[in-house]
Each structure stands twice: as C-alpha cells, then as structure tokens.
Amino acid sequence: MTSDLFVSFLDLMNETLAAAIVIVAASLLLYTITRNAHDRVARASAMVLFAVTTAYVCDVLTGLRPTDEAVLRLLRAQWLGIALAPAALVHLSDALLDTTGLPSRGRRSRTLRLMYLIGTAFVIAAMFSDILVGPIESAGRPALRAMPLMAVFAAYTVVASGFALINVERARRRCLTRSTRRRMGYLEIALLTPIVGVFPFSAFFAPGGEFTTGALVLVIIANIFVVLMLLFLAYPLSFFGSRIPTAPSKPTCCAWCCAAQPPAC
C-alpha cells in the first residue's frame, strides 16, 4: 500500500514537472517569435521550442486520463515534436554558425532541408503506421513500443546531435569577443537538452517498466534537468540576433519567463 502511494506521488510529480516544462517552453516560444521574429536564430530557436512544447503538451494531456483511444492518438501526435526536434536542433546550430560570419554555401542548407524531410517522414510513420512505434497495453494503460524503424530514428537522432554540437563548437571558436564566446559555450553545454527531454526512452522499456519506482525517479530527475536547462538556454539565446542592448535584454527575458506574458512597455 505504501509503495503504491509512493508511486502515485511520483507519477503526480512527473505530471506536474511536465506541465512546468510546457509553461516554460511555451513562454520562451512566445517571447522568441514576438520579439525577434526577423532573426534566423530566433526562428530556429522557435522550432526547437515548438518541438519541446508539442511533445510535452501531449504528455500532459495523457495524464488527464482520457479514453484509451484518445491516449494512443495523443502518443502518436507527440511524435510531431519528437521527430522534428533533431532537425530543429541542427537548424539552430546552423543559424548560430551563420551569425559568426560563416553562412551556408548551399551544402548545409540542403542537408537541413533533407533532415526536415526525414523528420516529417518519421512523423508520418509514427502517426499513421506501426513501423516506428506500435500500440501495446502497459500496466493497464495504452502505450507505444519501439518497432524496427525505431533503431533508424535513434541513429538519426545521434547523428543530428553530433552535427549540432560540431556546428556550435565551430561557432564558439569563431566568436571574436570573450563575452560572446562565453555565451556560445553556455549554448554548447545545454544544447542537447531538448533532445534528451523529448526522446522516447520509454518505448524501449518492457511493458509496465515506465511505471516502476526507479523509472519514475529517473524521469523526474530528467524533467527537472530539462526545466533548468531550458531557462539556462534562454539566457544566451536572448542575445544572438536581438536588437535589444545586452543590459536590458536579460531582465526582459527573465520577466517573460516568470510571468508567462509580455512585459509592459
């Protein structure tokens, strides 16, 4: 009985953290698209935040205990964010590299378009077939489990993450001032947070494995990390491409994140 109560508490805490991630990611998304929509870095950041928000919104909605059919639809819709996150991350890293005076000569742009096409193909495969993920019943709840194509998606995610890290490291080395290099270093540290947050690790668990105490504790730790790193990412991203001077830029971004609404002019 005590064990069941503890698991229920962990499950509730996990749902609360998922809701917090939605609030933070959606707030940052709104801040980005309303303040710096003209800038390529801001647009790429918005794509990353859109992927995170979409994945976690579906996660929160499944916690409302809808019908089994609705849960499966939400789990499949979640792949809109999951599958596009790797391409969005490469998009962001390419935009950051562009700000250092190294625009694409065509090859990086073609690669980015190809990655978005691959991501879209994964979205279609997840939402309308069972070749990427398939439905099962896990601890009395509907869930999706990895199918043969999941190994390809995992490899695609690893390759995309590697490309993104390489691009940001190249951008960091090309920065001319110490402060810009430091902010680019912050981005490099937290860059993979969105991928870690949305990747469907539970698809590889045995049925019911995601509801064990150990699994829930790990998910809670990961969600806390995602919240903190999203806020950490917001700090350096608020500077790149912004027309607002450095001094007022940081408090403006922080005010938006805390209030989840535009600050007064």
mmCIF file of C-alpha atoms in Angstrom:
data_model
loop_
_atom_site.group_PDB
_atom_site.id
_atom_site.type_symbol
_atom_site.label_atom_id
_atom_site.label_comp_id
_atom_site.label_asym_id
_atom_site.label_seq_id
_atom_site.Cartn_x
_atom_site.Cartn_y
_atom_site.Cartn_z
ATOM 1 C CA MET A 1 0.000 0.000 0.000
ATOM 2 C CA THR A 2 2.768 2.424 0.958
ATOM 3 C CA SER A 3 4.643 1.519 -2.200
ATOM 4 C CA ASP A 4 1.565 2.207 -4.351
ATOM 5 C CA LEU A 5 1.089 5.600 -2.701
ATOM 6 C CA PHE A 6 4.731 6.479 -3.319
ATOM 7 C CA VAL A 7 4.456 5.500 -6.990
ATOM 8 C CA SER A 8 1.272 7.589 -7.291
ATOM 9 C CA PHE A 9 3.096 10.543 -5.725
ATOM 10 C CA LEU A 10 5.991 10.164 -8.158
ATOM 11 C CA ASP A 11 3.553 9.934 -11.064
ATOM 12 C CA LEU A 12 1.836 13.146 -9.916
ATOM 13 C CA MET A 13 5.183 14.899 -9.515
ATOM 14 C CA ASN A 14 6.190 13.806 -13.010
ATOM 15 C CA GLU A 15 2.959 15.217 -14.461
ATOM 16 C CA THR A 16 3.493 18.486 -12.582
ATOM 17 C CA LEU A 17 7.016 18.839 -13.947
ATOM 18 C CA ALA A 18 5.775 18.081 -17.471
ATOM 19 C CA ALA A 19 3.236 20.899 -17.095
ATOM 20 C CA ALA A 20 6.022 23.203 -15.870
ATOM 21 C CA ILE A 21 8.087 22.360 -18.952
ATOM 22 C CA VAL A 22 5.117 23.220 -21.180
ATOM 23 C CA ILE A 23 4.718 26.594 -19.444
ATOM 24 C CA VAL A 24 8.424 27.437 -19.673
ATOM 25 C CA ALA A 25 8.848 26.254 -23.274
ATOM 26 C CA ALA A 26 5.645 27.941 -24.471
ATOM 27 C CA SER A 27 6.603 31.190 -22.718
ATOM 28 C CA LEU A 28 10.035 31.177 -24.329
ATOM 29 C CA LEU A 29 8.448 30.346 -27.689
ATOM 30 C CA LEU A 30 6.084 33.326 -27.440
ATOM 31 C CA TYR A 31 8.921 35.588 -26.312
ATOM 32 C CA THR A 32 11.074 34.487 -29.238
ATOM 33 C CA ILE A 33 8.517 34.860 -32.009
ATOM 34 C CA THR A 34 7.157 38.197 -30.763
ATOM 35 C CA ARG A 35 10.483 39.890 -30.020
ATOM 36 C CA ASN A 36 12.923 38.626 -32.652
ATOM 37 C CA ALA A 37 10.874 37.002 -35.410
ATOM 38 C CA HIS A 38 13.032 38.739 -38.026
ATOM 39 C CA ASP A 39 16.154 36.874 -36.916
ATOM 40 C CA ARG A 40 17.220 33.438 -38.173
ATOM 41 C CA VAL A 41 18.498 32.325 -34.751
ATOM 42 C CA ALA A 42 15.173 33.288 -33.191
ATOM 43 C CA ARG A 43 13.212 31.375 -35.827
ATOM 44 C CA ALA A 44 15.389 28.295 -35.356
ATOM 45 C CA SER A 45 15.017 28.590 -31.574
ATOM 46 C CA ALA A 46 11.262 28.780 -32.063
ATOM 47 C CA MET A 47 11.333 25.494 -33.984
ATOM 48 C CA VAL A 48 13.197 23.787 -31.120
ATOM 49 C CA LEU A 49 10.783 25.218 -28.547
ATOM 50 C CA PHE A 50 7.798 24.225 -30.706
ATOM 51 C CA ALA A 51 9.059 20.633 -30.756
ATOM 52 C CA VAL A 52 9.522 20.578 -26.976
ATOM 53 C CA THR A 53 6.152 22.222 -26.314
ATOM 54 C CA THR A 54 4.293 19.846 -28.634
ATOM 55 C CA ALA A 55 5.852 16.738 -27.108
ATOM 56 C CA TYR A 56 5.184 17.786 -23.527
ATOM 57 C CA VAL A 57 1.666 19.129 -24.167
ATOM 58 C CA CYS A 58 0.669 15.684 -25.413
ATOM 59 C CA ASP A 59 2.364 14.156 -22.369
ATOM 60 C CA VAL A 60 0.365 16.415 -20.043
ATOM 61 C CA LEU A 61 -2.909 15.649 -21.833
ATOM 62 C CA THR A 62 -2.378 11.898 -21.479
ATOM 63 C CA GLY A 63 -2.088 12.491 -17.724
ATOM 64 C CA LEU A 64 -5.711 13.659 -17.691
ATOM 65 C CA ARG A 65 -6.706 10.001 -18.155
ATOM 66 C CA PRO A 66 -8.777 10.254 -21.355
ATOM 67 C CA THR A 67 -10.068 7.174 -23.158
ATOM 68 C CA ASP A 68 -7.578 4.578 -24.364
ATOM 69 C CA GLU A 69 -8.166 5.592 -27.974
ATOM 70 C CA ALA A 70 -7.512 9.250 -27.143
ATOM 71 C CA VAL A 71 -4.322 8.329 -25.274
ATOM 72 C CA LEU A 72 -2.971 6.468 -28.296
ATOM 73 C CA ARG A 73 -3.802 9.392 -30.569
ATOM 74 C CA LEU A 74 -2.003 11.779 -28.224
ATOM 75 C CA LEU A 75 1.019 9.488 -28.010
ATOM 76 C CA ARG A 76 1.205 9.390 -31.796
ATOM 77 C CA ALA A 77 0.649 13.160 -32.089
ATOM 78 C CA GLN A 78 3.545 13.597 -29.663
ATOM 79 C CA TRP A 79 5.832 12.446 -32.454
ATOM 80 C CA LEU A 80 5.289 15.754 -34.240
ATOM 81 C CA GLY A 81 7.621 17.228 -31.644
ATOM 82 C CA ILE A 82 9.819 14.173 -31.119
ATOM 83 C CA ALA A 83 10.626 13.597 -34.796
ATOM 84 C CA LEU A 84 11.235 17.245 -35.701
ATOM 85 C CA ALA A 85 13.443 18.015 -32.682
ATOM 86 C CA PRO A 86 16.720 16.683 -34.214
ATOM 87 C CA ALA A 87 16.314 18.738 -37.399
ATOM 88 C CA ALA A 88 15.297 21.804 -35.385
ATOM 89 C CA LEU A 89 18.421 21.456 -33.244
ATOM 90 C CA VAL A 90 20.656 21.294 -36.329
ATOM 91 C CA HIS A 91 18.736 24.289 -37.705
ATOM 92 C CA LEU A 92 19.550 26.251 -34.538
ATOM 93 C CA SER A 93 23.224 25.292 -34.607
ATOM 94 C CA ASP A 94 23.466 26.282 -38.289
ATOM 95 C CA ALA A 95 21.861 29.652 -37.555
ATOM 96 C CA LEU A 96 24.348 30.253 -34.738
ATOM 97 C CA LEU A 97 27.229 29.412 -37.061
ATOM 98 C CA ASP A 98 25.777 31.841 -39.595
ATOM 99 C CA THR A 99 25.916 34.682 -37.037
ATOM 100 C CA THR A 100 29.700 34.299 -36.805
ATOM 101 C CA GLY A 101 30.135 35.180 -40.477
ATOM 102 C CA LEU A 102 30.100 31.673 -41.938
ATOM 103 C CA PRO A 103 26.870 31.398 -43.952
ATOM 104 C CA SER A 104 25.977 28.234 -45.787
ATOM 105 C CA ARG A 105 27.287 27.883 -49.326
ATOM 106 C CA GLY A 106 24.427 25.556 -50.122
ATOM 107 C CA ARG A 107 25.578 22.262 -48.638
ATOM 108 C CA ARG A 108 24.419 22.986 -45.080
ATOM 109 C CA SER A 109 21.101 24.339 -46.353
ATOM 110 C CA ARG A 110 20.487 21.236 -48.453
ATOM 111 C CA THR A 111 21.399 18.997 -45.512
ATOM 112 C CA LEU A 112 18.992 20.908 -43.269
ATOM 113 C CA ARG A 113 16.129 20.580 -45.747
ATOM 114 C CA LEU A 114 16.848 16.857 -46.048
ATOM 115 C CA MET A 115 16.781 16.476 -42.264
ATOM 116 C CA TYR A 116 13.395 18.190 -42.040
ATOM 117 C CA LEU A 117 12.100 15.870 -44.773
ATOM 118 C CA ILE A 118 13.396 12.845 -42.856
ATOM 119 C CA GLY A 119 11.821 14.180 -39.668
ATOM 120 C CA THR A 120 8.496 14.642 -41.473
ATOM 121 C CA ALA A 121 8.718 11.061 -42.741
ATOM 122 C CA PHE A 122 9.189 9.854 -39.154
ATOM 123 C CA VAL A 123 6.155 11.905 -38.079
ATOM 124 C CA ILE A 124 4.021 10.261 -40.767
ATOM 125 C CA ALA A 125 5.355 6.806 -39.883
ATOM 126 C CA ALA A 126 4.565 7.301 -36.184
ATOM 127 C CA MET A 127 1.118 8.808 -36.663
ATOM 128 C CA PHE A 128 -0.254 6.598 -39.420
ATOM 129 C CA SER A 129 1.526 3.238 -39.171
ATOM 130 C CA ASP A 130 3.118 0.788 -36.742
ATOM 131 C CA ILE A 131 6.563 0.526 -38.357
ATOM 132 C CA LEU A 132 8.155 3.063 -35.988
ATOM 133 C CA VAL A 133 6.101 2.571 -32.828
ATOM 134 C CA GLY A 134 3.277 0.155 -32.128
ATOM 135 C CA PRO A 135 0.497 0.096 -29.517
ATOM 136 C CA ILE A 136 0.589 -2.222 -26.501
ATOM 137 C CA GLU A 137 -1.013 -2.301 -23.055
ATOM 138 C CA SER A 138 1.414 -1.398 -20.272
ATOM 139 C CA ALA A 139 0.295 -1.764 -16.637
ATOM 140 C CA GLY A 140 -3.321 -1.386 -17.721
ATOM 141 C CA ARG A 141 -2.596 1.724 -19.794
ATOM 142 C CA PRO A 142 -2.136 2.066 -23.560
ATOM 143 C CA ALA A 143 1.427 2.802 -24.631
ATOM 144 C CA LEU A 144 3.665 2.777 -27.692
ATOM 145 C CA ARG A 145 6.640 0.476 -28.024
ATOM 146 C CA ALA A 146 9.624 0.545 -30.348
ATOM 147 C CA MET A 147 9.254 -1.182 -33.706
ATOM 148 C CA PRO A 148 12.036 -1.976 -36.239
ATOM 149 C CA LEU A 149 12.262 1.583 -37.611
ATOM 150 C CA MET A 150 12.977 2.957 -34.124
ATOM 151 C CA ALA A 151 16.634 1.918 -34.419
ATOM 152 C CA VAL A 152 16.902 4.089 -37.548
ATOM 153 C CA PHE A 153 15.332 7.028 -35.722
ATOM 154 C CA ALA A 154 17.711 6.598 -32.787
ATOM 155 C CA ALA A 155 20.697 6.613 -35.163
ATOM 156 C CA TYR A 156 19.291 9.682 -36.945
ATOM 157 C CA THR A 157 18.960 11.466 -33.588
ATOM 158 C CA VAL A 158 22.545 10.649 -32.603
ATOM 159 C CA VAL A 159 23.902 11.864 -35.965
ATOM 160 C CA ALA A 160 21.844 15.071 -35.795
ATOM 161 C CA SER A 161 23.039 15.736 -32.241
ATOM 162 C CA GLY A 162 26.633 15.287 -33.364
ATOM 163 C CA PHE A 163 26.175 17.724 -36.265
ATOM 164 C CA ALA A 164 24.598 20.276 -33.925
ATOM 165 C CA LEU A 165 27.441 20.054 -31.407
ATOM 166 C CA ILE A 166 30.064 20.383 -34.148
ATOM 167 C CA ASN A 167 28.351 23.474 -35.576
ATOM 168 C CA VAL A 168 28.097 25.202 -32.196
ATOM 169 C CA GLU A 169 31.724 24.391 -31.372
ATOM 170 C CA ARG A 170 32.772 25.886 -34.728
ATOM 171 C CA ALA A 171 30.666 28.947 -33.947
ATOM 172 C CA ARG A 172 32.208 29.276 -30.477
ATOM 173 C CA ARG A 173 35.723 29.193 -31.894
ATOM 174 C CA ARG A 174 34.847 31.895 -34.417
ATOM 175 C CA CYS A 175 33.480 34.313 -31.789
ATOM 176 C CA LEU A 176 35.620 37.445 -31.516
ATOM 177 C CA THR A 177 34.809 38.671 -28.005
ATOM 178 C CA ARG A 178 35.154 36.874 -24.688
ATOM 179 C CA SER A 179 31.525 37.501 -23.676
ATOM 180 C CA THR A 180 30.145 36.155 -26.966
ATOM 181 C CA ARG A 181 32.406 33.129 -26.750
ATOM 182 C CA ARG A 182 31.205 32.527 -23.186
ATOM 183 C CA ARG A 183 27.535 32.672 -24.193
ATOM 184 C CA MET A 184 28.170 30.330 -27.092
ATOM 185 C CA GLY A 185 29.818 27.989 -24.601
ATOM 186 C CA TYR A 186 26.671 28.093 -22.463
ATOM 187 C CA LEU A 187 24.653 27.084 -25.509
ATOM 188 C CA GLU A 188 27.034 24.235 -26.223
ATOM 189 C CA ILE A 189 26.603 22.882 -22.682
ATOM 190 C CA ALA A 190 22.799 22.881 -22.776
ATOM 191 C CA LEU A 191 22.275 22.277 -26.496
ATOM 192 C CA LEU A 192 21.180 18.642 -26.304
ATOM 193 C CA THR A 193 18.638 19.227 -23.517
ATOM 194 C CA PRO A 194 15.628 19.326 -25.901
ATOM 195 C CA ILE A 195 16.667 16.017 -27.481
ATOM 196 C CA VAL A 196 17.149 14.352 -24.090
ATOM 197 C CA GLY A 197 13.800 15.710 -22.944
ATOM 198 C CA VAL A 198 11.661 14.547 -25.862
ATOM 199 C CA PHE A 199 13.397 11.325 -26.937
ATOM 200 C CA PRO A 200 11.008 8.380 -26.293
ATOM 201 C CA PHE A 201 13.213 6.287 -23.992
ATOM 202 C CA SER A 202 10.103 4.588 -22.563
ATOM 203 C CA ALA A 203 9.471 2.969 -25.958
ATOM 204 C CA PHE A 204 12.370 0.629 -25.188
ATOM 205 C CA PHE A 205 11.081 -0.414 -21.740
ATOM 206 C CA ALA A 206 9.415 -3.729 -21.020
ATOM 207 C CA PRO A 207 5.616 -3.466 -20.583
ATOM 208 C CA GLY A 208 4.955 -1.605 -17.337
ATOM 209 C CA GLY A 209 8.617 -0.682 -16.940
ATOM 210 C CA GLU A 210 7.975 3.055 -17.214
ATOM 211 C CA PHE A 211 5.728 2.949 -14.132
ATOM 212 C CA THR A 212 8.250 1.397 -11.738
ATOM 213 C CA THR A 213 9.671 3.496 -8.911
ATOM 214 C CA GLY A 214 13.156 3.599 -10.418
ATOM 215 C CA ALA A 215 11.908 4.654 -13.854
ATOM 216 C CA LEU A 216 9.689 7.399 -12.427
ATOM 217 C CA VAL A 217 12.538 8.783 -10.306
ATOM 218 C CA LEU A 218 14.787 8.917 -13.380
ATOM 219 C CA VAL A 219 12.073 10.669 -15.397
ATOM 220 C CA ILE A 220 11.543 13.220 -12.618
ATOM 221 C CA ILE A 221 15.273 13.948 -12.449
ATOM 222 C CA ALA A 222 15.369 14.301 -16.242
ATOM 223 C CA ASN A 223 12.374 16.672 -16.239
ATOM 224 C CA ILE A 224 13.926 18.857 -13.534
ATOM 225 C CA PHE A 225 17.087 18.974 -15.631
ATOM 226 C CA VAL A 226 15.081 19.922 -18.740
ATOM 227 C CA VAL A 227 13.325 22.809 -16.941
ATOM 228 C CA LEU A 228 16.606 24.198 -15.627
ATOM 229 C CA MET A 229 18.412 23.808 -18.934
ATOM 230 C CA LEU A 230 15.596 25.473 -20.896
ATOM 231 C CA LEU A 231 15.940 28.501 -18.638
ATOM 232 C CA PHE A 232 19.708 28.260 -18.980
ATOM 233 C CA LEU A 233 19.390 28.179 -22.790
ATOM 234 C CA ALA A 234 17.117 31.217 -22.743
ATOM 235 C CA TYR A 235 19.882 33.432 -21.358
ATOM 236 C CA PRO A 236 22.406 33.201 -24.229
ATOM 237 C CA LEU A 237 19.755 32.791 -26.939
ATOM 238 C CA SER A 238 18.162 36.098 -25.917
ATOM 239 C CA PHE A 239 21.312 37.913 -27.087
ATOM 240 C CA PHE A 240 22.026 36.377 -30.502
ATOM 241 C CA GLY A 241 20.247 38.346 -33.211
ATOM 242 C CA SER A 242 18.448 40.588 -30.716
ATOM 243 C CA ARG A 243 18.235 44.305 -31.406
ATOM 244 C CA ILE A 244 17.824 44.970 -27.687
ATOM 245 C CA PRO A 245 21.081 46.034 -25.996
ATOM 246 C CA THR A 246 22.746 43.499 -23.699
ATOM 247 C CA ALA A 247 21.873 45.189 -20.405
ATOM 248 C CA PRO A 248 18.061 45.312 -20.786
ATOM 249 C CA SER A 249 17.886 42.054 -22.734
ATOM 250 C CA LYS A 250 18.467 39.721 -19.776
ATOM 251 C CA PRO A 251 15.849 41.169 -17.374
ATOM 252 C CA THR A 252 13.320 41.376 -20.213
ATOM 253 C CA CYS A 253 13.756 37.677 -20.999
ATOM 254 C CA CYS A 254 13.626 36.713 -17.309
ATOM 255 C CA ALA A 255 10.468 38.754 -16.757
ATOM 256 C CA TRP A 256 8.758 36.991 -19.651
ATOM 257 C CA CYS A 257 9.731 33.529 -18.396
ATOM 258 C CA CYS A 258 8.496 34.281 -14.885
ATOM 259 C CA ALA A 259 5.246 35.969 -15.846
ATOM 260 C CA ALA A 260 4.494 33.901 -18.985
ATOM 261 C CA GLN A 261 3.224 37.094 -20.614
ATOM 262 C CA PRO A 262 4.749 40.080 -22.458
ATOM 263 C CA PRO A 263 6.367 42.604 -20.124
ATOM 264 C CA ALA A 264 4.845 46.048 -20.075
ATOM 265 C CA CYS A 265 6.427 48.557 -22.408
#
